[in-house]
Tab-separated table of C-alpha atoms in Angstrom:
chain	number	residue	atom	x	y	z
K	1	UNK	CA	21.974	-12.648	18.621
K	2	UNK	CA	20.543	-14.142	15.496
K	3	UNK	CA	21.894	-12.626	12.382
K	4	UNK	CA	21.014	-12.380	8.789
K	5	UNK	CA	22.865	-14.044	5.551
K	6	UNK	CA	23.886	-11.483	3.155
K	7	UNK	CA	22.120	-12.633	0.074
K	8	UNK	CA	18.564	-12.227	1.433
K	9	UNK	CA	18.128	-8.607	1.535
K	10	UNK	CA	15.569	-8.577	4.252
K	11	UNK	CA	15.714	-10.576	7.547
K	12	UNK	CA	13.991	-13.739	7.475
K	13	UNK	CA	11.827	-14.700	10.468
K	14	UNK	CA	13.807	-17.624	11.670
K	15	UNK	CA	11.663	-20.472	13.281
K	16	UNK	CA	8.307	-18.172	12.769
K	17	UNK	CA	5.963	-19.487	10.220
K	18	UNK	CA	3.944	-16.937	8.220
K	19	UNK	CA	0.834	-17.324	10.535
K	20	UNK	CA	2.527	-17.580	13.620
K	21	UNK	CA	3.763	-14.777	16.186
K	22	UNK	CA	6.042	-14.522	19.074
K	23	UNK	CA	4.524	-13.458	22.659
K	24	UNK	CA	6.933	-11.155	24.061
K	25	UNK	CA	4.537	-9.994	26.928
K	26	UNK	CA	1.286	-11.839	28.234
K	27	UNK	CA	-1.449	-10.865	25.707
K	28	UNK	CA	0.836	-9.058	23.490
K	29	UNK	CA	1.393	-10.854	20.067
K	30	UNK	CA	4.923	-9.937	18.515
K	31	UNK	CA	6.173	-10.681	15.095
K	32	UNK	CA	10.024	-10.896	14.772
K	33	UNK	CA	11.752	-7.830	14.984
K	34	UNK	CA	14.901	-6.809	12.915
K	35	UNK	CA	17.315	-3.991	13.596
K	36	UNK	CA	19.511	-2.749	10.804
K	37	UNK	CA	22.378	-1.683	13.182
K	38	UNK	CA	25.622	0.170	13.159
K	39	UNK	CA	27.391	-0.784	16.487
K	40	UNK	CA	29.442	2.429	16.212
K	41	UNK	CA	26.281	4.624	16.247
K	42	UNK	CA	25.032	5.639	19.757
K	43	UNK	CA	21.585	5.976	18.605
K	44	UNK	CA	21.470	2.454	17.175
K	45	UNK	CA	23.114	0.971	20.366
K	46	UNK	CA	20.385	2.733	22.326
K	47	UNK	CA	17.757	1.350	20.472
K	48	UNK	CA	18.837	-1.972	20.423
K	49	UNK	CA	19.375	-1.795	24.436
K	50	UNK	CA	15.828	-0.533	24.780
K	51	UNK	CA	14.529	-3.255	22.648
K	52	UNK	CA	16.496	-5.835	24.810
K	53	UNK	CA	15.704	-4.438	28.077
K	54	UNK	CA	11.919	-4.670	27.126
K	55	UNK	CA	12.431	-8.357	26.434
K	56	UNK	CA	12.556	-8.356	22.690
K	57	UNK	CA	15.324	-10.449	21.026
K	58	UNK	CA	15.862	-8.850	17.701
K	59	UNK	CA	17.380	-10.235	14.687
K	60	UNK	CA	20.406	-7.853	14.421
K	61	UNK	CA	22.030	-6.809	11.095
K	62	UNK	CA	25.253	-4.885	10.936
K	63	UNK	CA	24.242	-3.440	7.551
K	64	UNK	CA	27.725	-2.140	6.594
K	65	UNK	CA	29.106	-5.877	7.107
K	66	UNK	CA	25.969	-7.311	5.567
K	67	UNK	CA	24.480	-4.669	3.071
K	68	UNK	CA	21.000	-4.721	1.981
K	69	UNK	CA	20.296	-5.701	-1.634
K	70	UNK	CA	18.304	-3.264	-3.782
K	71	UNK	CA	15.381	-5.601	-3.415
K	72	UNK	CA	15.843	-5.734	0.463
K	73	UNK	CA	16.018	-1.834	0.365
K	74	UNK	CA	12.640	-1.559	-1.437
K	75	UNK	CA	11.015	-3.974	0.943
K	76	UNK	CA	12.254	-1.902	4.063
K	77	UNK	CA	11.293	1.372	2.167
K	78	UNK	CA	7.856	-0.121	1.533
K	79	UNK	CA	7.486	-0.813	5.387
K	80	UNK	CA	8.808	2.863	6.262
K	81	UNK	CA	6.600	4.218	3.827
K	82	UNK	CA	9.213	6.669	2.232
K	83	UNK	CA	11.707	6.977	-0.603
K	84	UNK	CA	15.372	6.325	-0.654
K	85	UNK	CA	16.327	9.901	-0.153
K	86	UNK	CA	14.588	9.944	3.038
K	87	UNK	CA	16.858	7.227	4.417
K	88	UNK	CA	19.894	8.813	3.167
K	89	UNK	CA	22.429	10.305	5.397
K	90	UNK	CA	23.083	13.746	3.914
K	91	UNK	CA	26.242	14.478	5.985
K	92	UNK	CA	28.172	11.345	4.614
K	93	UNK	CA	31.335	12.261	2.360
K	94	UNK	CA	29.766	9.845	-0.234
K	95	UNK	CA	26.646	11.851	-0.411
K	96	UNK	CA	28.492	15.046	-1.519
K	97	UNK	CA	31.033	13.140	-3.800
K	98	UNK	CA	28.203	11.346	-5.576
K	99	UNK	CA	26.222	14.504	-5.957
K	100	UNK	CA	23.161	12.595	-4.619
K	101	UNK	CA	21.673	16.046	-3.465
K	102	UNK	CA	20.738	16.312	-7.251
K	103	UNK	CA	16.810	16.392	-7.221
K	104	UNK	CA	16.732	14.796	-10.816
K	105	UNK	CA	18.247	11.617	-9.639
K	106	UNK	CA	15.909	8.550	-10.217
K	107	UNK	CA	14.811	6.502	-7.033
K	108	UNK	CA	16.912	3.447	-8.879
K	109	UNK	CA	20.069	5.536	-8.816
K	110	UNK	CA	19.658	6.640	-5.248
K	111	UNK	CA	18.877	2.934	-4.330
K	112	UNK	CA	21.988	1.752	-6.144
K	113	UNK	CA	24.091	4.460	-4.234
K	114	UNK	CA	22.991	2.992	-0.915
K	115	UNK	CA	23.792	-0.687	-1.962
K	116	UNK	CA	27.232	0.352	-2.919
K	117	UNK	CA	27.882	2.602	0.084
K	118	UNK	CA	25.800	1.202	3.014
K	119	UNK	CA	27.288	4.078	5.152
K	120	UNK	CA	24.460	6.360	3.423
K	121	UNK	CA	21.861	4.530	5.128
K	122	UNK	CA	20.087	6.179	8.193
K	123	UNK	CA	20.177	4.038	11.505
K	124	UNK	CA	18.764	2.148	13.211
K	125	UNK	CA	16.177	0.950	11.014
K	126	UNK	CA	13.848	-1.440	13.135
K	127	UNK	CA	11.249	-3.546	11.210
K	128	UNK	CA	8.506	-5.555	12.855
K	129	UNK	CA	6.218	-7.154	10.468
K	130	UNK	CA	5.062	-5.006	7.759
K	131	UNK	CA	5.781	-1.848	9.435
K	132	UNK	CA	9.431	-0.110	10.150
K	133	UNK	CA	10.782	3.141	11.771
K	134	UNK	CA	14.094	5.018	11.655
K	135	UNK	CA	14.627	4.956	15.392
K	136	UNK	CA	15.332	8.547	16.001
K	137	UNK	CA	14.722	8.966	18.694
K	138	UNK	CA	15.444	5.284	19.773
K	139	UNK	CA	12.232	5.195	21.665
K	140	UNK	CA	10.468	5.054	18.428
K	141	UNK	CA	11.757	1.121	18.324
K	142	UNK	CA	9.650	0.500	21.610
K	143	UNK	CA	6.630	2.271	19.858
K	144	UNK	CA	6.970	0.184	16.726
K	145	UNK	CA	6.808	-3.037	18.724
K	146	UNK	CA	3.785	-1.717	21.023
K	147	UNK	CA	5.802	-1.048	24.121
K	148	UNK	CA	5.772	2.366	25.301
K	149	UNK	CA	8.999	3.607	26.547
K	150	UNK	CA	9.075	3.802	30.409
K	151	UNK	CA	10.128	6.760	32.059
K	152	UNK	CA	13.183	6.998	34.200
K	153	UNK	CA	12.769	6.631	38.031
K	154	UNK	CA	13.315	9.861	39.886
């Protein structure tokens, strides 16, 4: 699987120019897909499995080993259409220890906390072009890339 260098923040589109697209299925144009992944998370593994079974070969970023920069987080948030607090895992010890439930904290403060403690980031985050989803449930990853989840055979 392709991976992302730590310095860049948001995954580059390796081998894809700005005006080019990949073809995943006949007639279905597809820009490169990036999965911000935690291999220990069952939902993250499931989203990755669904994408790969559908023929999508995403760039996989283990965001705990290769954390997003603040600028990278801002780009992901724009694609998600949400704010930093919306992508934070509130059940992590760091969330409580850093008093991140304080509603007066600025967006910059919350972004800094995620950068310093990547475990706070919801997962998996799947980015395709200018859109992204937190793939919970994992089938949202397929919807993002234009592939409907197929029902299991009876």
